[in-house]
CSV table of C-alpha atoms in Angstrom, one decimal:
chain,number,residue,atom,x,y,z
G,151,MET,CA,0.0,0.0,0.0
G,152,GLU,CA,1.3,3.4,-1.0
G,153,LEU,CA,1.4,6.0,1.8
G,154,GLY,CA,1.3,9.7,1.2
G,155,LEU,CA,0.0,13.2,2.0
G,156,TYR,CA,-2.2,15.8,0.4
G,157,THR,CA,-3.0,19.4,1.2
G,158,PHE,CA,-4.9,22.4,-0.1
G,159,ALA,CA,-2.1,24.8,1.0
G,160,ASP,CA,-4.2,26.8,3.5
G,161,VAL,CA,-3.5,30.5,4.1
G,162,ASN,CA,-5.2,33.1,6.3
G,163,PRO,CA,-8.4,34.1,4.7
G,164,GLU,CA,-8.6,37.2,6.9
G,165,ALA,CA,-5.2,38.6,6.0
G,166,ALA,CA,-5.2,42.2,4.9
G,167,SER,CA,-5.2,42.6,1.1
G,168,GLY,CA,-1.7,44.0,1.2
G,169,ASP,CA,-0.4,40.9,3.0
G,170,ARG,CA,-2.0,38.2,0.9
G,171,GLY,CA,1.0,38.0,-1.5
G,172,ARG,CA,3.5,37.7,1.3
G,173,ASP,CA,1.3,35.1,3.1
G,174,ALA,CA,1.1,33.0,-0.1
G,175,ALA,CA,4.8,33.3,-0.8
G,176,GLN,CA,5.6,32.0,2.7
G,177,ARG,CA,3.1,29.2,2.4
G,178,VAL,CA,4.5,28.0,-0.9
G,179,LYS,CA,8.1,28.1,0.6
G,180,ASN,CA,6.9,26.0,3.5
G,181,LEU,CA,4.9,23.7,1.2
G,182,LEU,CA,8.0,22.9,-0.9
G,183,GLU,CA,9.9,22.1,2.2
G,184,GLU,CA,7.1,19.8,3.3
G,185,ILE,CA,7.1,17.9,0.0
G,186,GLU,CA,10.9,17.7,0.0
G,187,LEU,CA,10.9,16.2,3.5
G,188,ALA,CA,8.1,13.7,2.5
G,189,ASP,CA,10.4,12.5,-0.3
G,190,GLN,CA,13.4,12.3,2.0
G,191,VAL,CA,11.6,10.2,4.7
G,192,GLY,CA,10.3,7.7,2.1
G,193,LEU,CA,6.7,8.6,1.6
G,194,ASP,CA,5.2,7.5,-1.7
G,195,VAL,CA,2.8,10.2,-2.9
G,196,PHE,CA,2.1,13.9,-2.4
G,197,GLY,CA,-1.1,15.5,-3.6
G,198,LEU,CA,-2.0,19.2,-4.0
G,199,GLY,CA,-5.6,20.4,-4.4
G,200,GLU,CA,-6.9,23.1,-6.7
G,201,HIS,CA,-9.1,25.8,-5.1
G,202,HIS,CA,-10.1,29.4,-6.0
G,203,ARG,CA,-10.8,30.9,-2.6
G,204,PRO,CA,-9.0,33.3,-0.2
G,205,ASP,CA,-8.4,30.5,2.3
G,206,TYR,CA,-6.4,28.3,-0.1
G,207,MET,CA,-3.2,29.3,-2.0
G,208,ALA,CA,-3.0,26.5,-4.7
G,209,SER,CA,-5.1,27.5,-7.6
G,210,ALA,CA,-2.4,26.2,-10.0
G,211,PRO,CA,-1.2,22.9,-8.5
G,212,ALA,CA,0.8,21.8,-11.5
G,213,VAL,CA,3.1,24.9,-11.2
G,214,ILE,CA,3.9,24.2,-7.6
G,215,LEU,CA,4.3,20.4,-8.2
G,216,ALA,CA,6.8,21.2,-11.0
G,217,ALA,CA,8.9,23.2,-8.5
G,218,ALA,CA,8.6,20.3,-6.1
G,219,ALA,CA,9.7,17.9,-8.9
G,220,ALA,CA,13.0,19.7,-9.2
G,221,ARG,CA,13.6,19.2,-5.5
G,222,THR,CA,12.6,15.6,-5.1
G,223,LYS,CA,13.7,12.2,-6.4
G,224,ASN,CA,11.2,9.5,-5.8
G,225,ILE,CA,7.8,10.7,-4.5
G,226,ARG,CA,4.9,10.7,-6.9
G,227,LEU,CA,3.3,14.1,-7.5
G,228,THR,CA,-0.5,14.4,-8.1
G,229,SER,CA,-3.3,16.9,-8.1
G,230,ALA,CA,-5.8,16.4,-5.3
G,231,VAL,CA,-7.9,17.3,-7.1
G,232,THR,CA,-8.0,18.9,-10.5
G,233,VAL,CA,-11.4,20.5,-10.9
G,234,LEU,CA,-11.8,19.1,-14.4
G,235,SER,CA,-15.3,20.4,-14.9
G,236,SER,CA,-14.1,24.0,-15.1
G,237,ASP,CA,-10.8,23.4,-16.8
G,238,ASP,CA,-9.7,22.6,-20.3
G,239,PRO,CA,-8.7,18.9,-20.7
G,240,VAL,CA,-6.1,19.9,-23.4
G,241,ARG,CA,-4.3,22.2,-20.9
G,242,VAL,CA,-4.7,19.8,-18.1
G,243,TYR,CA,-2.9,17.1,-20.1
G,244,GLN,CA,-0.2,19.4,-21.3
G,245,GLN,CA,0.5,20.7,-17.8
G,246,TYR,CA,0.7,17.3,-16.2
G,247,ALA,CA,2.6,15.7,-19.1
G,248,THR,CA,5.1,18.5,-18.6
G,249,LEU,CA,5.2,17.8,-14.9
G,250,ASP,CA,5.8,14.1,-15.9
G,251,LEU,CA,8.8,15.1,-17.9
G,252,ILE,CA,10.3,17.3,-15.2
G,253,SER,CA,9.8,14.6,-12.6
G,254,ASN,CA,11.1,11.8,-14.7
G,255,GLY,CA,7.7,10.0,-14.8
G,256,ARG,CA,6.2,10.7,-11.4
G,257,ALA,CA,3.2,12.8,-12.3
G,258,GLU,CA,-0.5,11.9,-11.9
G,259,VAL,CA,-3.8,13.7,-12.3
G,260,MET,CA,-6.6,13.2,-9.7
G,261,ALA,CA,-9.7,14.5,-11.5
G,262,GLY,CA,-12.8,15.5,-9.6
G,263,ARG,CA,-15.9,17.7,-9.8
G,264,GLY,CA,-14.6,19.7,-6.8
G,265,SER,CA,-16.0,20.3,-3.3
G,266,PHE,CA,-16.5,24.1,-4.0
G,267,ILE,CA,-18.1,25.9,-6.8
G,268,GLU,CA,-16.1,29.1,-7.2
G,269,SER,CA,-14.3,28.0,-10.3
G,270,PHE,CA,-17.5,27.7,-12.3
G,271,PRO,CA,-18.5,31.4,-12.5
G,272,LEU,CA,-14.8,32.3,-12.5
G,273,PHE,CA,-14.1,30.5,-15.8
G,274,GLY,CA,-17.6,31.1,-17.2
G,275,TYR,CA,-19.3,27.8,-16.7
G,276,ASN,CA,-22.9,27.2,-15.8
G,277,LEU,CA,-23.6,25.1,-12.7
G,278,ASP,CA,-26.6,23.7,-14.4
G,279,ASP,CA,-24.2,21.8,-16.6
G,280,TYR,CA,-22.3,20.4,-13.6
G,281,ASP,CA,-22.6,16.7,-14.5
G,282,GLN,CA,-22.3,17.0,-18.3
G,283,LEU,CA,-19.2,19.2,-18.0
G,284,PHE,CA,-17.4,16.5,-15.9
G,285,SER,CA,-18.5,13.6,-18.1
G,286,GLU,CA,-17.5,15.2,-21.4
G,287,LYS,CA,-14.2,16.6,-20.2
G,288,LEU,CA,-13.2,13.3,-18.6
G,289,GLU,CA,-14.0,11.6,-21.9
G,290,LEU,CA,-11.8,14.1,-23.7
G,291,LEU,CA,-8.9,13.9,-21.2
G,292,LEU,CA,-8.8,10.2,-21.5
G,293,ALA,CA,-8.9,10.4,-25.3
G,294,ILE,CA,-5.9,12.8,-25.2
G,295,ARG,CA,-4.0,10.6,-22.8
G,296,ASP,CA,-4.6,7.5,-25.0
G,297,GLU,CA,-3.9,8.9,-28.4
G,298,GLU,CA,-1.5,11.5,-29.7
G,299,LYS,CA,-3.9,12.8,-32.3
G,300,VAL,CA,-7.5,13.4,-31.1
G,301,THR,CA,-10.8,13.7,-32.8
G,302,TRP,CA,-13.6,14.6,-30.4
G,303,SER,CA,-16.9,16.4,-30.2
G,304,GLY,CA,-19.3,17.3,-27.5
G,305,GLU,CA,-21.6,20.1,-26.3
G,306,THR,CA,-19.4,21.8,-23.6
G,307,ARG,CA,-16.5,22.9,-25.8
G,308,ALA,CA,-15.4,23.3,-29.4
G,309,PRO,CA,-14.7,20.0,-31.3
G,310,ILE,CA,-11.2,18.8,-32.1
G,311,ASP,CA,-10.5,17.3,-35.5
G,312,SER,CA,-7.4,15.1,-35.7
G,313,ARG,CA,-5.2,17.5,-33.7
G,314,GLY,CA,-2.1,16.4,-31.9
G,315,VAL,CA,-1.6,17.3,-28.2
G,316,TYR,CA,2.0,17.9,-27.0
G,317,PRO,CA,4.2,17.3,-25.2
G,318,ARG,CA,3.5,13.6,-24.5
G,319,SER,CA,4.1,12.2,-21.0
G,320,LEU,CA,7.1,10.2,-20.2
G,321,GLN,CA,4.9,7.5,-18.7
G,322,GLU,CA,3.2,5.5,-21.5
G,323,LYS,CA,-0.2,6.5,-20.1
G,324,LEU,CA,-0.4,9.5,-17.7
G,325,PRO,CA,-2.2,8.1,-14.6
G,326,VAL,CA,-5.7,9.6,-14.2
G,327,TRP,CA,-7.5,8.9,-10.9
G,328,ILE,CA,-11.1,9.8,-10.2
G,329,ALA,CA,-11.7,11.5,-6.8
G,330,VAL,CA,-15.2,11.2,-5.3
G,331,GLY,CA,-16.8,12.2,-2.0
G,332,GLY,CA,-19.2,9.4,-1.8
G,333,THR,CA,-21.6,9.7,-4.7
G,334,PRO,CA,-22.5,6.1,-5.9
G,335,ALA,CA,-22.9,7.1,-9.5
G,336,SER,CA,-19.4,8.7,-9.6
G,337,VAL,CA,-17.9,5.6,-7.9
G,338,ALA,CA,-19.6,3.3,-10.5
G,339,ARG,CA,-18.4,5.4,-13.4
G,340,ALA,CA,-14.8,5.2,-12.3
G,341,GLY,CA,-15.1,1.4,-12.0
G,342,TYR,CA,-16.8,1.0,-15.3
G,343,LEU,CA,-14.0,3.0,-17.0
G,344,GLY,CA,-11.3,1.1,-15.2
G,345,LEU,CA,-9.9,4.2,-13.6
G,346,PRO,CA,-8.2,4.3,-10.1
G,347,LEU,CA,-10.6,5.6,-7.4
G,348,ALA,CA,-9.8,8.0,-4.6
G,349,LEU,CA,-12.5,8.2,-1.9
G,350,ALA,CA,-12.5,11.2,0.5
G,351,ILE,CA,-13.6,10.3,4.0
G,352,ILE,CA,-13.8,13.4,6.3
G,353,GLY,CA,-16.7,12.5,8.6
G,354,GLY,CA,-18.7,9.7,10.1
G,355,GLU,CA,-17.4,6.1,10.4
G,356,PRO,CA,-15.1,5.0,7.6
G,357,ALA,CA,-16.5,1.5,7.7
G,358,ARG,CA,-19.8,2.8,6.3
G,359,PHE,CA,-18.0,3.8,3.1
G,360,ALA,CA,-16.7,0.3,2.4
G,361,PRO,CA,-19.8,-0.7,0.3
G,362,LEU,CA,-18.8,2.0,-2.2
G,363,PHE,CA,-15.6,0.0,-3.0
G,364,ASP,CA,-17.8,-3.1,-3.5
G,365,LEU,CA,-19.9,-1.1,-6.0
G,366,TYR,CA,-16.7,0.2,-7.7
G,367,ARG,CA,-15.3,-3.4,-8.1
G,368,GLU,CA,-18.7,-4.7,-9.4
G,369,ALA,CA,-18.8,-1.8,-12.0
G,370,ALA,CA,-15.3,-2.6,-13.0
G,371,LYS,CA,-16.3,-6.2,-13.8
G,372,LYS,CA,-19.2,-5.0,-15.9
G,373,GLY,CA,-16.8,-2.7,-17.8
G,374,GLY,CA,-14.6,-5.6,-18.6
G,375,HIS,CA,-11.8,-4.7,-16.1
G,376,ASP,CA,-10.1,-6.9,-13.5
G,377,PRO,CA,-10.9,-5.3,-10.1
G,378,GLU,CA,-7.8,-6.8,-8.5
G,379,ALA,CA,-5.7,-4.8,-11.0
G,380,LEU,CA,-7.2,-1.4,-10.1
G,381,GLN,CA,-5.8,1.0,-7.6
G,382,THR,CA,-7.9,2.5,-4.8
G,383,SER,CA,-7.2,5.1,-2.2
G,384,ILE,CA,-8.8,6.5,0.9
G,385,ASN,CA,-8.1,10.2,1.5
G,386,VAL,CA,-8.6,11.3,5.1
G,387,HIS,CA,-7.8,14.0,7.7
G,388,GLY,CA,-5.5,13.5,10.6
G,389,PHE,CA,-2.3,14.4,12.3
G,390,ILE,CA,0.7,12.6,13.9
G,391,ALA,CA,2.8,13.8,16.8
G,392,ASP,CA,5.1,12.3,19.4
G,393,THR,CA,2.2,11.6,21.7
G,394,THR,CA,-1.5,11.2,21.1
G,395,GLU,CA,-2.3,14.0,23.5
G,396,ALA,CA,-0.1,16.4,21.6
G,397,ALA,CA,-1.5,15.4,18.2
G,398,LEU,CA,-5.1,16.0,19.4
G,399,ASP,CA,-4.3,19.3,21.0
G,400,GLN,CA,-2.2,20.6,18.0
G,401,PHE,CA,-4.7,19.6,15.3
G,402,TYR,CA,-8.0,20.5,17.1
G,403,GLY,CA,-7.8,24.3,16.8
G,404,PRO,CA,-6.7,24.8,13.2
G,405,SER,CA,-8.8,21.9,11.7
G,406,THR,CA,-11.9,22.8,13.6
G,407,SER,CA,-11.6,26.4,12.6
G,408,VAL,CA,-11.6,25.4,9.0
G,409,MET,CA,-14.5,22.9,9.3
G,410,ASN,CA,-16.6,25.4,11.2
G,411,ARG,CA,-15.9,28.1,8.6
G,412,ILE,CA,-17.0,25.8,5.8
G,413,GLY,CA,-19.9,24.7,8.0
G,414,ARG,CA,-21.2,28.3,8.3
G,415,GLU,CA,-21.2,28.5,4.5
G,416,ARG,CA,-23.1,25.2,4.1
G,417,GLY,CA,-25.4,25.2,7.1
G,418,TRP,CA,-23.6,22.8,9.4
G,419,GLY,CA,-23.5,23.4,13.2
G,420,PRO,CA,-20.2,24.1,14.9
G,421,SER,CA,-18.1,21.2,16.1
G,422,SER,CA,-17.2,20.7,19.8
G,423,ARG,CA,-14.0,19.2,21.3
G,424,ALA,CA,-16.1,16.2,22.4
G,425,GLN,CA,-17.2,15.6,18.8
G,426,PHE,CA,-13.6,16.0,17.6
G,427,ASP,CA,-12.3,13.5,20.1
G,428,GLN,CA,-15.0,11.1,19.1
G,429,SER,CA,-14.0,11.4,15.4
G,430,ALA,CA,-10.5,10.6,16.5
G,431,SER,CA,-11.5,7.4,18.1
G,432,SER,CA,-10.8,4.0,16.6
G,433,ARG,CA,-14.1,4.0,14.6
G,434,GLY,CA,-14.0,7.7,13.6
G,435,ALA,CA,-12.9,9.4,10.5
G,436,LEU,CA,-9.9,11.3,11.9
G,437,PHE,CA,-6.5,9.5,11.9
G,438,ILE,CA,-4.9,11.3,14.9
G,439,GLY,CA,-2.3,10.2,17.4
G,440,ASP,CA,1.2,8.9,18.1
G,441,PRO,CA,2.8,6.8,15.3
G,442,GLU,CA,1.7,3.5,16.7
G,443,ARG,CA,-2.0,4.6,17.1
G,444,VAL,CA,-2.1,6.0,13.5
G,445,ALA,CA,-0.4,3.0,12.0
G,446,GLU,CA,-2.8,0.6,13.7
G,447,LYS,CA,-5.8,2.6,12.4
G,448,ILE,CA,-4.4,2.7,8.9
G,449,VAL,CA,-4.1,-1.1,8.9
G,450,ALA,CA,-7.5,-1.6,10.5
G,451,GLN,CA,-9.2,0.4,7.8
G,452,HIS,CA,-7.2,-1.4,5.1
G,453,LYS,CA,-9.0,-4.5,6.2
G,454,ASN,CA,-12.3,-2.8,5.4
G,455,PHE,CA,-11.4,-1.3,2.1
G,456,GLY,CA,-8.5,-3.3,0.6
G,457,ASN,CA,-7.1,0.0,-0.6
G,458,THR,CA,-3.8,0.2,-2.4
G,459,ARG,CA,-3.1,3.8,-1.3
G,460,PHE,CA,-3.7,5.9,1.8
G,461,LEU,CA,-3.4,9.7,1.7
G,462,LEU,CA,-3.4,11.8,4.9
G,463,GLN,CA,-4.2,15.5,5.0
G,464,MET,CA,-2.3,17.0,8.0
G,465,ALA,CA,-1.8,20.6,6.9
G,466,ILE,CA,-5.3,21.8,7.5
G,467,GLY,CA,-5.9,25.4,8.5
G,468,LEU,CA,-3.1,27.5,10.0
G,469,MET,CA,-1.0,24.7,11.3
G,470,PRO,CA,2.5,25.8,12.5
G,471,HIS,CA,5.1,24.8,9.9
G,472,ASP,CA,7.4,23.1,12.5
G,473,GLN,CA,4.5,20.9,13.7
G,474,ILE,CA,3.7,19.8,10.1
G,475,LEU,CA,7.4,19.0,9.5
G,476,ARG,CA,7.5,16.9,12.6
G,477,GLY,CA,4.3,15.1,11.6
G,478,ILE,CA,5.8,14.3,8.2
G,479,GLU,CA,9.0,13.1,9.8
G,480,LEU,CA,7.1,10.7,12.1
G,481,TYR,CA,4.8,9.6,9.2
G,482,GLY,CA,7.8,8.5,7.1
G,483,THR,CA,10.2,7.2,9.7
G,484,LYS,CA,7.8,5.6,12.2
G,485,VAL,CA,4.3,5.1,10.8
G,486,ALA,CA,5.1,3.9,7.3
G,487,PRO,CA,7.6,1.2,8.5
G,488,MET,CA,5.1,-0.1,11.0
G,489,VAL,CA,2.2,-0.2,8.4
G,490,ARG,CA,4.4,-1.9,5.9
G,491,GLN,CA,5.5,-4.5,8.4
G,492,MET,CA,2.0,-5.2,9.7
G,493,LEU,CA,0.7,-5.6,6.2
G,494,ALA,CA,3.6,-7.9,5.3
G,495,ASP,CA,2.9,-10.0,8.4
G,496,GLN,CA,-0.8,-10.3,7.5
G,497,LYS,CA,0.2,-11.5,4.0
G,498,VAL,CA,2.5,-14.1,5.5
G,499,ASP,CA,-0.3,-15.3,7.9
G,500,ALA,CA,-2.8,-15.5,5.1
G,501,VAL,CA,-0.5,-17.6,3.0
G,502,ALA,CA,0.2,-19.9,6.0
G,503,GLU,CA,-3.5,-20.4,6.5
């Protein structure tokens, strides 16, 4: 199982207008240090999300990931996610193919419909076309990935008549994942197309999402794909510190501030410390604690999902940079080895039985 991180590159949404550039510059400097450290401690993947809001800095993830590619050697670099519905698939492919060349074959695209809607009016798209935009643009992105010259037509953009798209990726096929938040139709579409699936779990009990992976694998069979050959990921929130008490205390304030701010926009009630602690329990959605506790929870949820990848979002809200770096260090040097050993032991036990 691949182990990695993802982030949205949070910044202070209440910063004065004159400070926004300096705030973003410091965040991108810190972010590059975080990705570089993740590579150094042996983590497998780093993802960066696309947003167009004052509380997130990364509206152009491919640019930042390209900078990270020049400073890293092994870690895979992916969007998390690319809001494909409001972007141009030709440009998406060109950007990530270029990233693939810079990184020597370590680029991926994680395509999704996005958890926010700001990009639609920003780029001139109608929210009434939400589903059709994603469906058609995914079709075009896959066509570009699979063939150098593309002929395509649809209703959401101008047609393409036997045009080449360049540069081509170093990898024979640039990996395109589908990211979902729990919509069964989206899960089934990913399976039917034979595309890797990333499932975001940020609330409730993770075990209740497991049937979606069953749906995904059944849809893959119907689409003529081998479910065992497909990659799956769970993308979650959490934090790692030297002690569980420190992890809970450090993560509570910044992460709850973010969730409550989004909740006010969407009509959720505010979250309490008691609710937070419950979410961090063994059955909750938050993966928080010392290295052993987090490793055990990762392995326990792997039994539910059979996932081939696990991505953790630790840098939520205005987390201090030194705490994030320590969390990454513990993730790579403590948690990852424990997880890999536990999974190897389980495999040996299964063979013995």
